[in-house]
Each structure stands twice: as C-alpha cells, then as structure tokens.
Coordinates of C-alpha atoms and ligand atoms in Angstrom, one line a residue:
M1 CA -32.8 35.1 -103.2
S2 CA -35.6 37.6 -102.6
M3 CA -34.8 41.1 -101.3
A4 CA -36.4 40.2 -98.0
A5 CA -34.5 37.0 -97.6
A6 CA -31.2 38.8 -98.4
G7 CA -32.0 41.4 -95.8
T8 CA -32.6 38.7 -93.2
T9 CA -29.3 37.0 -94.1
A10 CA -27.4 40.3 -93.6
L11 CA -29.1 40.9 -90.2
A12 CA -28.3 37.3 -89.2
Q13 CA -24.6 37.8 -90.2
R14 CA -24.4 41.0 -88.1
I15 CA -26.0 39.3 -85.2
R16 CA -23.5 36.4 -85.3
E17 CA -20.6 38.9 -85.5
L18 CA -21.8 40.8 -82.5
A19 CA -22.4 37.6 -80.5
R20 CA -18.8 36.6 -81.2
E21 CA -17.5 40.1 -80.2
K22 CA -19.5 40.2 -77.0
N23 CA -19.0 36.5 -76.1
A24 CA -22.8 36.2 -76.1
V25 CA -24.9 33.1 -76.3
I26 CA -28.3 33.3 -78.1
L27 CA -31.0 31.0 -76.7
A28 CA -34.3 30.6 -78.6
H29 CA -37.4 28.8 -77.6
N30 CA -39.1 26.4 -80.0
Y31 CA -42.0 28.9 -80.5
Q32 CA -39.7 31.7 -81.9
I33 CA -40.1 32.7 -85.5
G34 CA -37.9 30.9 -88.1
P35 CA -35.2 33.6 -88.6
V36 CA -34.7 33.9 -84.9
Q37 CA -34.4 30.1 -84.4
D38 CA -31.9 30.0 -87.3
V39 CA -29.5 32.6 -85.9
A40 CA -29.6 31.2 -82.3
D41 CA -26.8 29.0 -80.7
F42 CA -29.4 26.8 -79.1
V43 CA -33.1 26.2 -79.8
G44 CA -35.1 24.1 -77.3
D45 CA -37.8 23.7 -74.8
S46 CA -38.0 25.5 -71.4
L47 CA -36.0 22.7 -69.6
G48 CA -33.3 22.4 -72.3
L49 CA -32.8 26.2 -72.5
S50 CA -32.6 26.4 -68.7
R51 CA -29.9 23.7 -68.8
Q52 CA -28.0 25.6 -71.5
A53 CA -28.2 28.9 -69.4
A54 CA -26.9 27.0 -66.3
R55 CA -23.9 25.7 -68.1
T56 CA -22.9 28.5 -70.5
K57 CA -19.4 30.0 -70.4
A58 CA -20.6 33.1 -72.3
D59 CA -20.6 36.5 -70.6
L60 CA -23.9 37.5 -72.0
I61 CA -27.1 35.5 -72.5
V62 CA -29.7 36.9 -75.0
F63 CA -32.9 35.1 -74.4
C64 CA -35.3 34.9 -77.4
G65 CA -38.4 33.7 -75.5
V66 CA -40.7 35.2 -72.9
H67 CA -39.9 37.1 -69.7
F68 CA -40.1 34.2 -67.2
M69 CA -37.5 32.3 -69.3
A70 CA -35.0 35.3 -69.1
E71 CA -35.7 35.6 -65.4
T72 CA -34.9 31.9 -64.9
A73 CA -31.6 32.4 -66.7
S74 CA -30.8 35.4 -64.5
I75 CA -31.5 33.4 -61.4
L76 CA -29.3 30.6 -62.5
C77 CA -26.5 32.9 -63.6
P78 CA -26.5 35.9 -61.2
D79 CA -23.1 37.1 -62.4
K80 CA -24.0 37.2 -66.1
R81 CA -26.0 39.8 -68.0
V82 CA -29.2 38.5 -69.4
L83 CA -31.0 40.4 -72.2
I84 CA -34.5 39.9 -73.7
P85 CA -35.1 41.7 -77.1
D86 CA -38.6 42.8 -76.0
L87 CA -39.6 43.4 -72.4
E88 CA -43.2 43.1 -73.3
A89 CA -42.9 39.4 -74.1
G90 CA -44.9 38.1 -71.2
C91 CA -47.0 34.9 -70.7
S92 CA -50.7 34.7 -70.1
L93 CA -50.3 31.5 -68.1
S94 CA -47.7 33.0 -65.8
D95 CA -50.1 35.9 -65.1
T96 CA -52.7 33.5 -63.7
L97 CA -50.8 32.9 -60.4
N98 CA -49.1 35.7 -58.5
A99 CA -47.0 35.6 -55.3
Q100 CA -49.9 36.9 -53.1
Q101 CA -52.2 34.3 -54.4
L102 CA -49.7 31.5 -53.9
A103 CA -48.9 32.7 -50.4
A104 CA -52.6 32.6 -49.5
W105 CA -53.0 29.1 -51.1
K106 CA -49.9 27.8 -49.1
A107 CA -51.5 29.2 -45.9
Q108 CA -54.5 26.9 -46.5
Y109 CA -52.2 23.8 -46.9
P110 CA -49.2 24.3 -44.5
D111 CA -48.0 20.7 -45.0
A112 CA -48.0 20.8 -48.8
V113 CA -45.0 20.7 -51.1
V114 CA -45.3 23.5 -53.7
V115 CA -44.6 22.5 -57.3
T116 CA -44.8 25.4 -59.8
Y117 CA -44.5 25.2 -63.6
V118 CA -41.5 27.2 -64.9
N119 CA -44.1 29.5 -66.6
T120 CA -44.3 31.7 -63.4
S121 CA -42.7 34.9 -62.2
A122 CA -39.5 34.8 -60.1
A123 CA -41.5 35.9 -57.0
V124 CA -43.8 32.8 -57.4
K125 CA -40.7 30.5 -57.8
A126 CA -39.3 32.0 -54.6
L127 CA -42.3 30.6 -52.8
S128 CA -42.0 27.2 -54.4
D129 CA -40.2 23.9 -53.3
Y130 CA -39.8 22.6 -56.8
C131 CA -40.2 24.0 -60.3
C132 CA -41.0 21.8 -63.3
T133 CA -41.5 22.0 -67.0
S134 CA -43.9 20.1 -69.3
S135 CA -40.9 17.8 -70.0
N136 CA -40.5 16.7 -66.4
A137 CA -43.7 17.5 -64.4
V138 CA -44.4 13.7 -64.0
E139 CA -40.9 12.9 -62.7
V140 CA -40.9 15.9 -60.3
I141 CA -44.2 14.7 -58.8
R142 CA -42.9 11.2 -58.5
A143 CA -39.8 12.5 -56.6
I144 CA -42.0 13.8 -53.8
P145 CA -42.9 11.3 -51.1
E146 CA -46.3 9.8 -51.7
E147 CA -47.8 10.9 -48.4
R148 CA -47.0 14.6 -48.9
P149 CA -49.9 16.7 -50.4
I150 CA -48.8 18.8 -53.4
L151 CA -49.9 22.2 -54.5
F152 CA -49.4 22.3 -58.3
G153 CA -49.8 25.5 -60.4
P154 CA -50.6 27.3 -62.4
D155 CA -51.5 25.2 -65.4
M156 CA -54.6 23.1 -64.8
F157 CA -54.3 20.9 -67.9
L158 CA -50.7 20.0 -67.2
G159 CA -51.7 19.4 -63.5
A160 CA -54.6 17.1 -64.6
Y161 CA -52.3 15.2 -67.0
A162 CA -49.6 14.7 -64.3
S163 CA -52.2 13.6 -61.8
R164 CA -53.6 11.0 -64.2
V165 CA -50.2 9.7 -65.2
T166 CA -48.9 9.4 -61.6
G167 CA -52.3 8.4 -60.1
R168 CA -51.6 10.9 -57.4
K169 CA -54.7 11.7 -55.4
N170 CA -53.3 14.4 -53.0
L171 CA -52.5 16.9 -55.8
H172 CA -54.3 20.2 -55.5
I173 CA -54.3 22.0 -58.9
W174 CA -54.5 25.8 -59.5
A175 CA -57.1 26.8 -62.1
G176 CA -54.7 28.6 -64.5
E177 CA -54.3 28.1 -68.2
C178 CA -52.5 29.3 -71.3
H179 CA -54.8 31.1 -73.8
V180 CA -53.0 29.5 -76.8
H181 CA -53.2 25.9 -75.5
A182 CA -56.5 26.0 -73.6
A183 CA -58.3 26.9 -76.9
V184 CA -57.6 23.5 -78.4
R185 CA -60.9 21.5 -78.1
P186 CA -61.5 17.8 -78.5
E187 CA -63.4 18.8 -81.7
D188 CA -60.2 20.1 -83.2
V189 CA -58.5 16.7 -82.6
E190 CA -61.5 14.9 -84.1
R191 CA -61.4 17.1 -87.2
A192 CA -57.7 16.5 -87.6
R193 CA -58.1 12.7 -87.1
E194 CA -60.6 12.6 -90.0
A195 CA -58.3 14.8 -92.2
H196 CA -55.1 12.8 -91.5
P197 CA -56.0 9.3 -90.5
G198 CA -52.5 7.9 -90.7
A199 CA -50.8 10.6 -88.8
D200 CA -49.3 10.6 -85.3
F201 CA -50.8 13.1 -82.9
L202 CA -48.4 15.2 -80.8
I203 CA -50.2 17.0 -78.0
H204 CA -48.7 19.5 -75.5
P205 CA -49.9 18.8 -72.0
E206 CA -51.0 22.4 -71.6
C207 CA -53.7 21.8 -74.2
G208 CA -57.4 22.0 -73.3
C209 CA -58.0 18.7 -75.2
V210 CA -55.5 16.7 -73.1
T211 CA -58.0 15.2 -70.7
S212 CA -60.3 14.0 -73.4
C213 CA -57.4 12.6 -75.4
M214 CA -56.3 10.6 -72.4
V215 CA -59.8 9.2 -72.1
Y216 CA -59.7 8.3 -75.8
L217 CA -56.4 6.6 -75.3
K218 CA -57.7 4.6 -72.3
D219 CA -60.7 3.5 -74.4
K220 CA -58.4 2.7 -77.3
D221 CA -60.5 5.0 -79.5
L222 CA -57.3 6.9 -80.3
R223 CA -54.6 4.3 -80.6
Q224 CA -52.0 4.5 -77.9
E225 CA -49.2 4.2 -80.5
D226 CA -50.6 7.1 -82.5
A227 CA -50.8 9.8 -79.8
Y228 CA -48.0 11.4 -77.7
I229 CA -48.6 13.9 -75.0
T230 CA -45.2 15.6 -74.6
S231 CA -43.2 18.8 -74.3
T232 CA -42.0 20.7 -77.4
E233 CA -38.6 19.0 -77.3
G234 CA -40.3 15.6 -76.9
M235 CA -42.2 16.4 -80.1
V236 CA -39.1 17.4 -82.1
N237 CA -37.4 14.2 -80.9
H238 CA -40.4 12.1 -81.8
V239 CA -40.7 13.2 -85.4
A240 CA -37.0 12.5 -86.0
R241 CA -37.3 8.9 -84.6
S242 CA -40.8 7.9 -85.9
P243 CA -41.2 5.8 -89.1
K244 CA -44.4 7.8 -89.7
R245 CA -44.6 10.3 -92.5
E246 CA -47.4 12.7 -91.2
F247 CA -47.8 14.4 -87.9
V248 CA -50.6 16.5 -86.4
V249 CA -49.1 19.0 -83.9
A250 CA -51.1 20.5 -81.1
T251 CA -48.9 23.3 -79.8
E252 CA -47.7 26.7 -80.8
T253 CA -47.0 26.7 -84.6
G254 CA -43.4 28.0 -84.3
I255 CA -42.4 24.4 -83.6
L256 CA -43.2 23.4 -87.1
H257 CA -40.2 25.4 -88.4
R258 CA -37.8 23.3 -86.3
M259 CA -39.5 20.0 -87.3
R260 CA -39.3 20.9 -91.0
K261 CA -35.7 22.0 -90.8
E262 CA -34.4 19.1 -88.7
T263 CA -36.6 16.3 -90.1
P264 CA -37.4 17.3 -93.7
G265 CA -39.4 15.2 -96.1
K266 CA -42.2 14.5 -93.7
K267 CA -45.5 16.4 -93.4
Y268 CA -46.5 18.5 -90.4
F269 CA -50.0 19.9 -89.8
P270 CA -51.0 22.2 -87.0
V271 CA -54.1 21.0 -85.2
S272 CA -55.2 24.6 -85.5
A273 CA -53.4 27.3 -87.5
E274 CA -54.6 29.8 -84.8
M275 CA -52.2 28.4 -82.2
E276 CA -49.9 31.4 -82.1
C277 CA -48.5 32.9 -79.0
R278 CA -48.4 36.7 -79.5
F279 CA -45.8 37.1 -76.8
M280 CA -43.3 34.6 -78.4
K281 CA -43.9 36.4 -81.7
M282 CA -42.9 39.8 -80.3
I283 CA -39.2 38.8 -80.7
T284 CA -38.0 39.7 -84.2
I285 CA -34.6 39.5 -85.8
E286 CA -34.4 43.3 -85.9
K287 CA -35.1 43.5 -82.1
L288 CA -32.5 40.8 -81.5
L289 CA -29.9 42.8 -83.4
H290 CA -30.9 46.0 -81.5
S291 CA -30.6 44.0 -78.2
L292 CA -27.0 43.0 -79.0
E293 CA -26.0 46.4 -80.3
A294 CA -27.5 48.5 -77.5
G295 CA -27.2 46.0 -74.6
V296 CA -31.0 46.1 -74.0
H297 CA -33.2 45.0 -72.3
E298 CA -31.6 43.6 -69.2
V299 CA -33.5 41.2 -67.0
K300 CA -32.1 41.1 -63.5
V301 CA -33.9 39.4 -60.6
P302 CA -33.3 41.1 -57.2
S303 CA -31.0 38.9 -55.2
D304 CA -33.4 38.4 -52.2
I305 CA -35.9 36.8 -54.7
A306 CA -33.3 35.1 -56.8
D307 CA -31.6 33.4 -53.8
K308 CA -35.0 31.8 -52.8
A309 CA -36.0 30.9 -56.4
R310 CA -32.7 29.2 -57.2
L311 CA -33.2 25.9 -55.3
P312 CA -36.6 25.0 -56.9
I313 CA -35.1 25.7 -60.3
E314 CA -32.0 23.7 -59.6
R315 CA -34.2 20.8 -58.5
M316 CA -36.1 21.1 -61.8
I317 CA -32.9 21.0 -63.8
A318 CA -31.7 18.0 -62.0
I319 CA -34.8 15.9 -62.5
G320 CA -35.4 13.9 -65.7
G321 CA -37.2 15.2 -68.8
S322 CA -36.0 15.2 -72.4
G323 CA -34.8 18.8 -72.0
G324 CA -33.2 19.3 -75.3
K325 CA -30.2 18.3 -77.3
D326 CA -26.7 19.4 -76.4
Ligands
LIG1 P1 -42.1 23.7 -73.3 O1 -41.4 23.6 -72.0 O2 -42.7 22.4 -73.7 O3 -41.1 24.2 -74.4 O4 -43.3 24.7 -73.3 C1 -43.1 26.0 -72.9 C2 -44.3 26.8 -73.1 O5 -44.4 28.0 -72.9 C3 -45.5 26.1 -73.4 O6 -46.5 27.0 -73.9
LIG2 FE1 -47.1 31.4 -72.1 FE2 -48.9 30.1 -73.6 FE3 -47.2 31.7 -74.8 FE4 -46.3 29.4 -73.7 S1 -47.7 29.6 -75.4 S2 -45.4 31.4 -73.5 S3 -47.7 29.2 -71.9 S4 -48.8 32.3 -73.3

C-alpha cells in the first residue's frame, strides 16, 4: 500500500470511529470523490439521499454533497443536527433561480402549480408546490392534473426532457442550467459514438445534449435500446443489470467510481473528462474528519422557511423515482 493510501485508510478508520461515537450517519452523493464515497454509510442520488435523511435514526447527519442537499436534510429532520464539511460547496444551477425571481414569475401565472428541482435554495422550495429530482421529474409532472399550468425550474434541459416525455404543453420552463451538464454538446456524443460503437449511452437529463439525443432516438439514429436518459442512481442500476460491457457516461465523473466498485469488470468512459463539479469536489476526507471532530459546519434552515418547504419536499419523496438502494 502506498503512503498516501495508508494515510487515507487511517483517516477513514478515524471517521468511522467518530461516526459511531456520535451516532452520526454519513451521506454521500454519487459525485463525491472516491475516498468520501467509500467511508459513507450511504451513497446515492438526490432522491435516495433525501429518503435516507428522512428515515435515519442517527442524531447527526453529515452530508457530503452540496449545500441545498444539506438544507433539504435539515428541513426533513428539524430536530437533528446537519453538518456539511465545506460551507462553500454550492451549486451553479441552484443559483440561477432565487426566491425573488420565483415570486415574480408566480405573480405572472397565479393559477400555475410550481414544481422546482431539488437543486434550489430552501427559500425557493418554500415558494413551491412540489419539488422533484432528475429521478422523478416525469412522475411529479404526471401527478399534477392535466389542465393546471406548471411553472418548472430552474433546469431548462430537465424541463425540456420532462415536457417531451409527458407531452405536456402547459409547462413553462425557467432558463437555468448547470455549468457542468450544459457544456455537453451533441458533438461530444457523436465523438463518443464513433469511439465506442457497442457501448450503451447513459445521459443525465440536465445535459445540454439531451434534446438532440431525444431527436436522434425518435429518428432511430441512436438506437432506443442503446441510450438511457436517467438520474445518477438510474445509471448505477443500469450498468449492474445490463448485459453490455461498455458504457459512455454523460454526467459528473465522480459516478464512475461507484460504477467501477459495484459493477467491476466492465468499461466506463466519461463522455467528457471535463465533467467535474468543482463544488462537489470541495468535500475531502480531511474536511469530513474535521467536520465530525469539531461539529462543523451546521446547516440549519430557519423554521419559518423550513415549515413551508417541507410539504413540497415530502411530496417529492413520496412520488416514484429510482431514488437509491436501501
Ligand atoms: P441526481 O439527482 O441525478 O443525483 O443529480 C444531482 C445533481 O446535482 C445533478 O447535477
Ligand atoms: Fe449543481 Fe451541476 Fe454541481 Fe450538480 S453538477 S451540484 S447541478 S453545479
């Protein structure tokens, strides 16, 4: 074992000891770095981790992900302490829609039902009727009566995908995007198709190439059975089940660690090696240890906002989606 690997193992052991002593649960998103995923109690997508937070018996939740995820856990568990190892771990998508903007948008469509992606601040959730994740956006939209207009935000690519799948015409979509996923262009998919002709394509619905991929799929240029537009958990589940040996993955590259670990012996290629979320990568194993040792950094949503944001999040948790393994 190298010196670096031995150091990581020692840190991981200390983290596990402290988690036991403090009755803490460590939740890690699929985009976290390998050592953080490896030391966590649960690794999953946004929906699965929200479900884990909602049902945990632990006294302390340490959220290895980005800020809105820790906020969601705090809203679901107002009596527990929720920590994030780095308070600066934000989300560029969440920043594209704030509460003032949503209030002004709602005022233009007073009859509309507001569906916001979980990648939003607690204040935005407090103004929403439903939250959703990439795992259940389609099911959430289908749960809303056909005649009711919907305001969907902030991710325009996920909104366009959900609109196409549901055929919903009265869906108004906010023009927000994630800098990591929006950068994937149809040309990246073309290049990967040439390089890996037998591979399955796994595409996150936040990607900038999703609309063109759906057009390809409709035209049978990209075979339906070779392309899957799905959440991070849907991708992990797909590679485990599929008889295919090669997969091209269009989402943040942290997910490849979990695929290689849980389904070894297959080949995984990122559609672009540049798909790294700098916010997710701010969480390190050293910061996780410090978080447990020093009890920092607490994320606590004020009760007036949390009380309003809880219902849309609970609706999200109750509606469909793969949402992670138990
Ligand atoms: P998932 O819900 O698919 O895990 O996605 C979360 C996210 O932040 C996407 O960038
Ligand atoms: Fe936000 Fe994009 Fe990072 Fe996901 S990958 S946390 S949407 S900035």
